[in-house]
């Protein structure tokens, strides 16, 4: 074991001993915020080490030796996180090779993993924005940083069409079932495509909101948004079923289909 590994192993043993003896009930109220902040700092420091080493570990091809399908799968197994999270760390680790100021801020514990991911992502498109984004990260909220990173990223493209094309090429819609058994959906695309979708969705949301209020039911807007999304699929499926039924009604429907194929 190298000296660095030995040193880290000793720190890990000491920290685990502290946590093992931690009883939140006996921490003085005046000290809770300080102790909490110190743990946050430790977490940032550990995350910094993980991210800085992620690409280096991938380069060793240890994941192949250990029988994993990819470096991300290997690191997800080691860290107990999702493959998606490991992929994000790998991408950030690779980007930091270009952005030493951001890497240094990470080493110093001034940035969280999420902040570094946002800054390096935007700076890849707009390198001149790195310093401004570092300032935004240290003075504002994560939401403000996301907004500023988005603006800087858009500004880094030579024209609006380039931004739209880049977003469109990376469009995605994922669905998955989580450990609780709930269905989840996440989508990303251009603003124009989203606006078209939201016109109909907002109409359904308002309808469901008014109906619920009339019945004396009060739920969060997110709940009505989900209901509206499901209603969209039901409406589409009903329309498809109706079109299929119509297609089987005589020669007229067949002629319409033939005409469509001939265009």
PDB file of C-alpha atoms in Angstrom:
ATOM      1  CA  UNK A   1       0.000   0.000   0.000  1.00  0.00           C
ATOM      2  CA  UNK A   2       1.427   3.389  -0.984  1.00  0.00           C
ATOM      3  CA  UNK A   3       2.028   6.170   1.528  1.00  0.00           C
ATOM      4  CA  UNK A   4      -0.995   8.083   0.195  1.00  0.00           C
ATOM      5  CA  UNK A   5      -3.257   5.059   0.575  1.00  0.00           C
ATOM      6  CA  UNK A   6      -1.876   4.421   4.070  1.00  0.00           C
ATOM      7  CA  UNK A   7      -2.482   8.033   5.086  1.00  0.00           C
ATOM      8  CA  UNK A   8      -6.045   7.982   3.785  1.00  0.00           C
ATOM      9  CA  UNK A   9      -6.722   4.667   5.500  1.00  0.00           C
ATOM     10  CA  UNK A  10      -5.639   6.181   8.832  1.00  0.00           C
ATOM     11  CA  UNK A  11      -7.874   9.241   8.327  1.00  0.00           C
ATOM     12  CA  UNK A  12     -10.792   6.964   7.443  1.00  0.00           C
ATOM     13  CA  UNK A  13     -10.354   4.901  10.608  1.00  0.00           C
ATOM     14  CA  UNK A  14     -10.255   8.047  12.758  1.00  0.00           C
ATOM     15  CA  UNK A  15     -13.328   9.558  11.100  1.00  0.00           C
ATOM     16  CA  UNK A  16     -15.319   6.339  11.398  1.00  0.00           C
ATOM     17  CA  UNK A  17     -14.482   6.243  15.089  1.00  0.00           C
ATOM     18  CA  UNK A  18     -15.859   9.787  15.487  1.00  0.00           C
ATOM     19  CA  UNK A  19     -19.082   8.917  13.652  1.00  0.00           C
ATOM     20  CA  UNK A  20     -19.473   5.641  15.527  1.00  0.00           C
ATOM     21  CA  UNK A  21     -19.510   7.581  18.790  1.00  0.00           C
ATOM     22  CA  UNK A  22     -21.743  10.372  17.494  1.00  0.00           C
ATOM     23  CA  UNK A  23     -24.942  10.889  19.453  1.00  0.00           C
ATOM     24  CA  UNK A  24     -26.809  13.864  18.039  1.00  0.00           C
ATOM     25  CA  UNK A  25     -28.763  14.250  21.257  1.00  0.00           C
ATOM     26  CA  UNK A  26     -25.659  15.121  23.282  1.00  0.00           C
ATOM     27  CA  UNK A  27     -24.193  17.630  20.830  1.00  0.00           C
ATOM     28  CA  UNK A  28     -24.716  21.065  22.361  1.00  0.00           C
ATOM     29  CA  UNK A  29     -27.256  23.223  20.548  1.00  0.00           C
ATOM     30  CA  UNK A  30     -24.669  25.954  20.163  1.00  0.00           C
ATOM     31  CA  UNK A  31     -22.329  23.510  18.399  1.00  0.00           C
ATOM     32  CA  UNK A  32     -24.757  21.703  16.089  1.00  0.00           C
ATOM     33  CA  UNK A  33     -24.409  24.113  13.156  1.00  0.00           C
ATOM     34  CA  UNK A  34     -20.607  24.070  13.371  1.00  0.00           C
ATOM     35  CA  UNK A  35     -20.410  20.288  13.600  1.00  0.00           C
ATOM     36  CA  UNK A  36     -22.858  19.928  10.719  1.00  0.00           C
ATOM     37  CA  UNK A  37     -20.804  22.331   8.580  1.00  0.00           C
ATOM     38  CA  UNK A  38     -17.633  20.410   9.345  1.00  0.00           C
ATOM     39  CA  UNK A  39     -19.240  17.177   8.162  1.00  0.00           C
ATOM     40  CA  UNK A  40     -20.345  18.961   4.997  1.00  0.00           C
ATOM     41  CA  UNK A  41     -16.750  20.038   4.468  1.00  0.00           C
ATOM     42  CA  UNK A  42     -15.527  16.475   4.967  1.00  0.00           C
ATOM     43  CA  UNK A  43     -18.106  15.232   2.496  1.00  0.00           C
ATOM     44  CA  UNK A  44     -16.987  17.802  -0.078  1.00  0.00           C
ATOM     45  CA  UNK A  45     -13.375  16.822   0.438  1.00  0.00           C
ATOM     46  CA  UNK A  46     -14.130  13.140  -0.060  1.00  0.00           C
ATOM     47  CA  UNK A  47     -16.225  13.901  -3.159  1.00  0.00           C
ATOM     48  CA  UNK A  48     -13.372  15.982  -4.549  1.00  0.00           C
ATOM     49  CA  UNK A  49     -10.969  13.069  -4.226  1.00  0.00           C
ATOM     50  CA  UNK A  50     -13.455  10.702  -5.852  1.00  0.00           C
ATOM     51  CA  UNK A  51     -14.085  12.994  -8.826  1.00  0.00           C
ATOM     52  CA  UNK A  52     -10.430  13.869  -9.364  1.00  0.00           C
ATOM     53  CA  UNK A  53      -9.538  10.151  -9.465  1.00  0.00           C
ATOM     54  CA  UNK A  54     -12.551   8.924 -11.455  1.00  0.00           C
ATOM     55  CA  UNK A  55     -11.069   9.255 -14.928  1.00  0.00           C
ATOM     56  CA  UNK A  56      -7.665   8.030 -13.744  1.00  0.00           C
ATOM     57  CA  UNK A  57      -9.299   4.854 -12.380  1.00  0.00           C
ATOM     58  CA  UNK A  58     -11.121   4.372 -15.677  1.00  0.00           C
ATOM     59  CA  UNK A  59      -7.831   4.727 -17.553  1.00  0.00           C
ATOM     60  CA  UNK A  60      -6.319   1.813 -15.611  1.00  0.00           C
ATOM     61  CA  UNK A  61      -8.917  -0.536 -17.157  1.00  0.00           C
ATOM     62  CA  UNK A  62      -9.420  -2.137 -13.754  1.00  0.00           C
ATOM     63  CA  UNK A  63     -13.108  -2.385 -14.644  1.00  0.00           C
ATOM     64  CA  UNK A  64     -12.243  -4.868 -17.397  1.00  0.00           C
ATOM     65  CA  UNK A  65     -10.069  -6.933 -15.050  1.00  0.00           C
ATOM     66  CA  UNK A  66     -12.894  -7.047 -12.510  1.00  0.00           C
ATOM     67  CA  UNK A  67     -15.428  -8.123 -15.133  1.00  0.00           C
ATOM     68  CA  UNK A  68     -17.577  -4.986 -15.388  1.00  0.00           C
ATOM     69  CA  UNK A  69     -19.263  -3.852 -18.596  1.00  0.00           C
ATOM     70  CA  UNK A  70     -17.936  -0.307 -18.256  1.00  0.00           C
ATOM     71  CA  UNK A  71     -15.865   1.987 -16.062  1.00  0.00           C
ATOM     72  CA  UNK A  72     -19.089   3.632 -14.871  1.00  0.00           C
ATOM     73  CA  UNK A  73     -20.533   0.270 -13.750  1.00  0.00           C
ATOM     74  CA  UNK A  74     -17.296  -0.460 -11.883  1.00  0.00           C
ATOM     75  CA  UNK A  75     -17.269   2.880 -10.069  1.00  0.00           C
ATOM     76  CA  UNK A  76     -20.979   2.696  -9.302  1.00  0.00           C
ATOM     77  CA  UNK A  77     -20.345  -0.656  -7.623  1.00  0.00           C
ATOM     78  CA  UNK A  78     -17.403   0.714  -5.637  1.00  0.00           C
ATOM     79  CA  UNK A  79     -19.285   3.800  -4.455  1.00  0.00           C
ATOM     80  CA  UNK A  80     -22.739   2.296  -4.014  1.00  0.00           C
ATOM     81  CA  UNK A  81     -24.345   4.795  -6.396  1.00  0.00           C
ATOM     82  CA  UNK A  82     -26.165   4.573  -9.714  1.00  0.00           C
ATOM     83  CA  UNK A  83     -24.354   4.098 -13.005  1.00  0.00           C
ATOM     84  CA  UNK A  84     -25.780   7.457 -14.083  1.00  0.00           C
ATOM     85  CA  UNK A  85     -24.128   9.174 -11.127  1.00  0.00           C
ATOM     86  CA  UNK A  86     -20.835   7.440 -11.877  1.00  0.00           C
ATOM     87  CA  UNK A  87     -21.024   8.494 -15.541  1.00  0.00           C
ATOM     88  CA  UNK A  88     -21.535  12.107 -14.455  1.00  0.00           C
ATOM     89  CA  UNK A  89     -18.475  11.890 -12.179  1.00  0.00           C
ATOM     90  CA  UNK A  90     -16.393  10.450 -15.014  1.00  0.00           C
ATOM     91  CA  UNK A  91     -17.471  13.212 -17.388  1.00  0.00           C
ATOM     92  CA  UNK A  92     -16.720  15.884 -14.787  1.00  0.00           C
ATOM     93  CA  UNK A  93     -13.346  14.286 -13.990  1.00  0.00           C
ATOM     94  CA  UNK A  94     -12.378  14.392 -17.658  1.00  0.00           C
ATOM     95  CA  UNK A  95     -13.503  18.009 -18.046  1.00  0.00           C
ATOM     96  CA  UNK A  96     -11.495  19.146 -15.030  1.00  0.00           C
ATOM     97  CA  UNK A  97      -8.309  18.339 -16.930  1.00  0.00           C
ATOM     98  CA  UNK A  98      -9.099  21.463 -18.981  1.00  0.00           C
ATOM     99  CA  UNK A  99     -10.239  23.712 -16.123  1.00  0.00           C
ATOM    100  CA  UNK A 100      -7.554  23.982 -13.471  1.00  0.00           C
ATOM    101  CA  UNK A 101      -9.229  26.873 -11.606  1.00  0.00           C
ATOM    102  CA  UNK A 102     -12.350  24.801 -11.079  1.00  0.00           C
ATOM    103  CA  UNK A 103     -10.284  21.759 -10.128  1.00  0.00           C
ATOM    104  CA  UNK A 104      -8.383  23.819  -7.568  1.00  0.00           C
ATOM    105  CA  UNK A 105     -11.603  25.194  -6.069  1.00  0.00           C
ATOM    106  CA  UNK A 106     -12.805  21.599  -5.764  1.00  0.00           C
ATOM    107  CA  UNK A 107      -9.591  20.549  -4.025  1.00  0.00           C
ATOM    108  CA  UNK A 108      -9.945  23.418  -1.552  1.00  0.00           C
ATOM    109  CA  UNK A 109     -13.467  22.352  -0.624  1.00  0.00           C
ATOM    110  CA  UNK A 110     -15.018  25.542  -1.985  1.00  0.00           C
ATOM    111  CA  UNK A 111     -17.313  23.687  -4.377  1.00  0.00           C
ATOM    112  CA  UNK A 112     -19.684  20.747  -4.140  1.00  0.00           C
ATOM    113  CA  UNK A 113     -19.743  17.961  -6.719  1.00  0.00           C
ATOM    114  CA  UNK A 114     -22.949  19.373  -8.186  1.00  0.00           C
ATOM    115  CA  UNK A 115     -21.465  22.849  -8.546  1.00  0.00           C
ATOM    116  CA  UNK A 116     -18.369  21.491 -10.266  1.00  0.00           C
ATOM    117  CA  UNK A 117     -20.502  19.472 -12.655  1.00  0.00           C
ATOM    118  CA  UNK A 118     -22.499  22.576 -13.641  1.00  0.00           C
ATOM    119  CA  UNK A 119     -19.437  24.800 -14.054  1.00  0.00           C
ATOM    120  CA  UNK A 120     -17.392  22.303 -16.075  1.00  0.00           C
ATOM    121  CA  UNK A 121     -20.358  21.478 -18.295  1.00  0.00           C
ATOM    122  CA  UNK A 122     -20.982  25.143 -19.208  1.00  0.00           C
ATOM    123  CA  UNK A 123     -17.278  25.970 -19.474  1.00  0.00           C
ATOM    124  CA  UNK A 124     -16.792  23.164 -21.981  1.00  0.00           C
ATOM    125  CA  UNK A 125     -19.024  25.119 -24.367  1.00  0.00           C
ATOM    126  CA  UNK A 126     -17.941  28.574 -23.161  1.00  0.00           C
ATOM    127  CA  UNK A 127     -14.423  28.400 -21.605  1.00  0.00           C
ATOM    128  CA  UNK A 128     -14.327  32.164 -20.993  1.00  0.00           C
ATOM    129  CA  UNK A 129     -17.202  31.786 -18.526  1.00  0.00           C
ATOM    130  CA  UNK A 130     -15.289  29.650 -16.014  1.00  0.00           C
ATOM    131  CA  UNK A 131     -14.248  32.499 -13.711  1.00  0.00           C
ATOM    132  CA  UNK A 132     -17.697  34.110 -13.677  1.00  0.00           C
ATOM    133  CA  UNK A 133     -19.308  30.769 -12.859  1.00  0.00           C
ATOM    134  CA  UNK A 134     -16.852  30.166 -10.026  1.00  0.00           C
ATOM    135  CA  UNK A 135     -17.899  33.510  -8.579  1.00  0.00           C
ATOM    136  CA  UNK A 136     -21.565  32.668  -8.992  1.00  0.00           C
ATOM    137  CA  UNK A 137     -21.045  29.341  -7.204  1.00  0.00           C
ATOM    138  CA  UNK A 138     -19.394  30.970  -4.194  1.00  0.00           C
ATOM    139  CA  UNK A 139     -21.876  33.820  -3.789  1.00  0.00           C
ATOM    140  CA  UNK A 140     -25.245  32.415  -4.855  1.00  0.00           C
ATOM    141  CA  UNK A 141     -27.549  29.433  -4.511  1.00  0.00           C
ATOM    142  CA  UNK A 142     -27.361  26.265  -6.572  1.00  0.00           C
ATOM    143  CA  UNK A 143     -30.476  27.403  -8.440  1.00  0.00           C
ATOM    144  CA  UNK A 144     -28.795  30.679  -9.390  1.00  0.00           C
ATOM    145  CA  UNK A 145     -25.736  28.770 -10.543  1.00  0.00           C
ATOM    146  CA  UNK A 146     -27.876  26.487 -12.722  1.00  0.00           C
ATOM    147  CA  UNK A 147     -29.523  29.504 -14.325  1.00  0.00           C
ATOM    148  CA  UNK A 148     -26.214  31.287 -14.877  1.00  0.00           C
ATOM    149  CA  UNK A 149     -24.554  28.143 -16.232  1.00  0.00           C
ATOM    150  CA  UNK A 150     -27.410  27.742 -18.689  1.00  0.00           C
ATOM    151  CA  UNK A 151     -27.042  31.340 -19.864  1.00  0.00           C
ATOM    152  CA  UNK A 152     -23.270  31.052 -20.218  1.00  0.00           C
ATOM    153  CA  UNK A 153     -23.606  27.783 -22.077  1.00  0.00           C
ATOM    154  CA  UNK A 154     -26.090  29.307 -24.510  1.00  0.00           C
ATOM    155  CA  UNK A 155     -23.838  32.358 -24.962  1.00  0.00           C
ATOM    156  CA  UNK A 156     -20.947  30.079 -25.863  1.00  0.00           C
ATOM    157  CA  UNK A 157     -22.661  28.853 -29.010  1.00  0.00           C
ATOM    158  CA  UNK A 158     -22.076  30.969 -32.126  1.00  0.00           C
ATOM    159  CA  UNK A 159     -25.805  31.412 -32.718  1.00  0.00           C
ATOM    160  CA  UNK A 160     -29.195  30.390 -31.280  1.00  0.00           C
ATOM    161  CA  UNK A 161     -29.549  27.667 -33.898  1.00  0.00           C
ATOM    162  CA  UNK A 162     -26.366  26.044 -32.608  1.00  0.00           C
ATOM    163  CA  UNK A 163     -27.800  25.980 -29.083  1.00  0.00           C
ATOM    164  CA  UNK A 164     -31.054  24.485 -30.262  1.00  0.00           C
ATOM    165  CA  UNK A 165     -29.277  21.892 -32.399  1.00  0.00           C
ATOM    166  CA  UNK A 166     -27.034  20.889 -29.503  1.00  0.00           C
ATOM    167  CA  UNK A 167     -29.991  20.453 -27.161  1.00  0.00           C
ATOM    168  CA  UNK A 168     -31.985  18.573 -29.793  1.00  0.00           C
ATOM    169  CA  UNK A 169     -29.141  16.137 -30.436  1.00  0.00           C
ATOM    170  CA  UNK A 170     -29.041  15.350 -26.722  1.00  0.00           C
ATOM    171  CA  UNK A 171     -32.830  15.082 -26.357  1.00  0.00           C
ATOM    172  CA  UNK A 172     -33.969  12.288 -24.106  1.00  0.00           C
ATOM    173  CA  UNK A 173     -36.905  10.814 -22.265  1.00  0.00           C
ATOM    174  CA  UNK A 174     -36.273   8.189 -19.607  1.00  0.00           C
ATOM    175  CA  UNK A 175     -38.685   6.157 -17.536  1.00  0.00           C
ATOM    176  CA  UNK A 176     -37.849   3.867 -14.652  1.00  0.00           C
ATOM    177  CA  UNK A 177     -39.343   2.208 -11.595  1.00  0.00           C
ATOM    178  CA  UNK A 178     -37.663   3.212  -8.344  1.00  0.00           C
ATOM    179  CA  UNK A 179     -36.989   1.051  -5.308  1.00  0.00           C
ATOM    180  CA  UNK A 180     -40.332   2.017  -3.772  1.00  0.00           C
ATOM    181  CA  UNK A 181     -42.119   0.721  -6.853  1.00  0.00           C
ATOM    182  CA  UNK A 182     -43.090   4.141  -8.224  1.00  0.00           C
ATOM    183  CA  UNK A 183     -42.950   4.976 -11.932  1.00  0.00           C
ATOM    184  CA  UNK A 184     -40.735   7.955 -12.812  1.00  0.00           C
ATOM    185  CA  UNK A 185     -40.243  10.041 -15.953  1.00  0.00           C
ATOM    186  CA  UNK A 186     -37.538  12.543 -16.919  1.00  0.00           C
ATOM    187  CA  UNK A 187     -37.431  14.374 -20.253  1.00  0.00           C
ATOM    188  CA  UNK A 188     -35.207  17.011 -21.852  1.00  0.00           C
ATOM    189  CA  UNK A 189     -35.470  18.785 -25.200  1.00  0.00           C
ATOM    190  CA  UNK A 190     -35.650  22.174 -26.850  1.00  0.00           C
ATOM    191  CA  UNK A 191     -37.712  25.034 -25.471  1.00  0.00           C
ATOM    192  CA  UNK A 192     -39.821  25.098 -28.642  1.00  0.00           C
ATOM    193  CA  UNK A 193     -40.734  21.431 -28.328  1.00  0.00           C
ATOM    194  CA  UNK A 194     -41.461  21.852 -24.643  1.00  0.00           C
ATOM    195  CA  UNK A 195     -43.694  24.851 -25.291  1.00  0.00           C
ATOM    196  CA  UNK A 196     -45.787  22.889 -27.776  1.00  0.00           C
ATOM    197  CA  UNK A 197     -46.217  20.098 -25.258  1.00  0.00           C
ATOM    198  CA  UNK A 198     -47.039  22.467 -22.388  1.00  0.00           C
ATOM    199  CA  UNK A 199     -49.868  24.224 -24.262  1.00  0.00           C
ATOM    200  CA  UNK A 200     -52.046  21.129 -24.112  1.00  0.00           C
ATOM    201  CA  UNK A 201     -50.726  19.972 -20.744  1.00  0.00           C
ATOM    202  CA  UNK A 202     -51.493  23.317 -19.065  1.00  0.00           C
ATOM    203  CA  UNK A 203     -55.034  23.223 -20.428  1.00  0.00           C
ATOM    204  CA  UNK A 204     -55.570  19.831 -18.827  1.00  0.00           C
ATOM    205  CA  UNK A 205     -53.910  20.927 -15.576  1.00  0.00           C
ATOM    206  CA  UNK A 206     -56.287  23.913 -15.295  1.00  0.00           C
ATOM    207  CA  UNK A 207     -59.271  21.687 -16.017  1.00  0.00           C
ATOM    208  CA  UNK A 208     -58.299  19.184 -13.340  1.00  0.00           C
ATOM    209  CA  UNK A 209     -57.461  21.956 -10.864  1.00  0.00           C
ATOM    210  CA  UNK A 210     -60.898  23.593 -11.285  1.00  0.00           C
ATOM    211  CA  UNK A 211     -62.698  20.263 -11.024  1.00  0.00           C
ATOM    212  CA  UNK A 212     -60.827  19.401  -7.839  1.00  0.00           C
ATOM    213  CA  UNK A 213     -61.557  22.782  -6.275  1.00  0.00           C
ATOM    214  CA  UNK A 214     -65.241  22.439  -7.124  1.00  0.00           C
ATOM    215  CA  UNK A 215     -65.239  19.102  -5.320  1.00  0.00           C
ATOM    216  CA  UNK A 216     -63.456  20.600  -2.312  1.00  0.00           C
ATOM    217  CA  UNK A 217     -60.208  18.741  -3.016  1.00  0.00           C
ATOM    218  CA  UNK A 218     -56.889  20.513  -2.514  1.00  0.00           C
ATOM    219  CA  UNK A 219     -53.693  18.933  -3.819  1.00  0.00           C
ATOM    220  CA  UNK A 220     -50.324  20.301  -5.035  1.00  0.00           C
ATOM    221  CA  UNK A 221     -50.078  21.445  -8.646  1.00  0.00           C
ATOM    222  CA  UNK A 222     -47.525  18.683  -9.244  1.00  0.00           C
ATOM    223  CA  UNK A 223     -50.267  16.139  -8.572  1.00  0.00           C
ATOM    224  CA  UNK A 224     -52.550  17.721 -11.186  1.00  0.00           C
ATOM    225  CA  UNK A 225     -49.640  17.869 -13.615  1.00  0.00           C
ATOM    226  CA  UNK A 226     -49.150  14.125 -13.294  1.00  0.00           C
ATOM    227  CA  UNK A 227     -52.886  13.517 -13.738  1.00  0.00           C
ATOM    228  CA  UNK A 228     -52.857  15.729 -16.838  1.00  0.00           C
ATOM    229  CA  UNK A 229     -49.911  13.800 -18.270  1.00  0.00           C
ATOM    230  CA  UNK A 230     -51.762  10.525 -17.867  1.00  0.00           C
ATOM    231  CA  UNK A 231     -54.875  12.120 -19.380  1.00  0.00           C
ATOM    232  CA  UNK A 232     -52.817  13.073 -22.451  1.00  0.00           C
ATOM    233  CA  UNK A 233     -51.842   9.456 -22.981  1.00  0.00           C
ATOM    234  CA  UNK A 234     -55.434   8.276 -22.526  1.00  0.00           C
ATOM    235  CA  UNK A 235     -56.688  10.831 -25.041  1.00  0.00           C
ATOM    236  CA  UNK A 236     -54.043   9.769 -27.538  1.00  0.00           C
ATOM    237  CA  UNK A 237     -54.789   6.067 -27.050  1.00  0.00           C
ATOM    238  CA  UNK A 238     -58.520   6.677 -27.457  1.00  0.00           C
ATOM    239  CA  UNK A 239     -57.850   8.616 -30.650  1.00  0.00           C
ATOM    240  CA  UNK A 240     -55.665   5.829 -31.988  1.00  0.00           C
ATOM    241  CA  UNK A 241     -58.352   3.256 -31.191  1.00  0.00           C
ATOM    242  CA  UNK A 242     -60.956   5.376 -32.963  1.00  0.00           C
ATOM    243  CA  UNK A 243     -58.742   5.751 -36.010  1.00  0.00           C
ATOM    244  CA  UNK A 244     -58.186   2.017 -36.100  1.00  0.00           C
ATOM    245  CA  UNK A 245     -61.912   1.319 -35.918  1.00  0.00           C
ATOM    246  CA  UNK A 246     -62.586   3.823 -38.678  1.00  0.00           C
ATOM    247  CA  UNK A 247     -59.949   2.256 -40.885  1.00  0.00           C
ATOM    248  CA  UNK A 248     -61.886  -0.962 -40.947  1.00  0.00           C
ATOM    249  CA  UNK A 249     -65.203   0.594 -42.053  1.00  0.00           C
ATOM    250  CA  UNK A 250     -65.454  -0.026 -45.783  1.00  0.00           C
ATOM    251  CA  UNK A 251     -63.667   1.067 -48.919  1.00  0.00           C
ATOM    252  CA  UNK A 252     -63.559   4.740 -48.036  1.00  0.00           C
ATOM    253  CA  UNK A 253     -61.110   4.152 -45.205  1.00  0.00           C
ATOM    254  CA  UNK A 254     -59.021   1.881 -47.397  1.00  0.00           C
ATOM    255  CA  UNK A 255     -58.895   4.488 -50.134  1.00  0.00           C
ATOM    256  CA  UNK A 256     -57.728   7.082 -47.618  1.00  0.00           C
ATOM    257  CA  UNK A 257     -54.930   4.776 -46.477  1.00  0.00           C
ATOM    258  CA  UNK A 258     -53.918   4.044 -50.070  1.00  0.00           C
ATOM    259  CA  UNK A 259     -53.822   7.760 -50.841  1.00  0.00           C
ATOM    260  CA  UNK A 260     -51.598   8.391 -47.841  1.00  0.00           C
ATOM    261  CA  UNK A 261     -49.149   5.733 -48.971  1.00  0.00           C
ATOM    262  CA  UNK A 262     -49.048   7.160 -52.494  1.00  0.00           C
ATOM    263  CA  UNK A 263     -47.963  10.650 -51.323  1.00  0.00           C
TER     264      UNK A 263
END
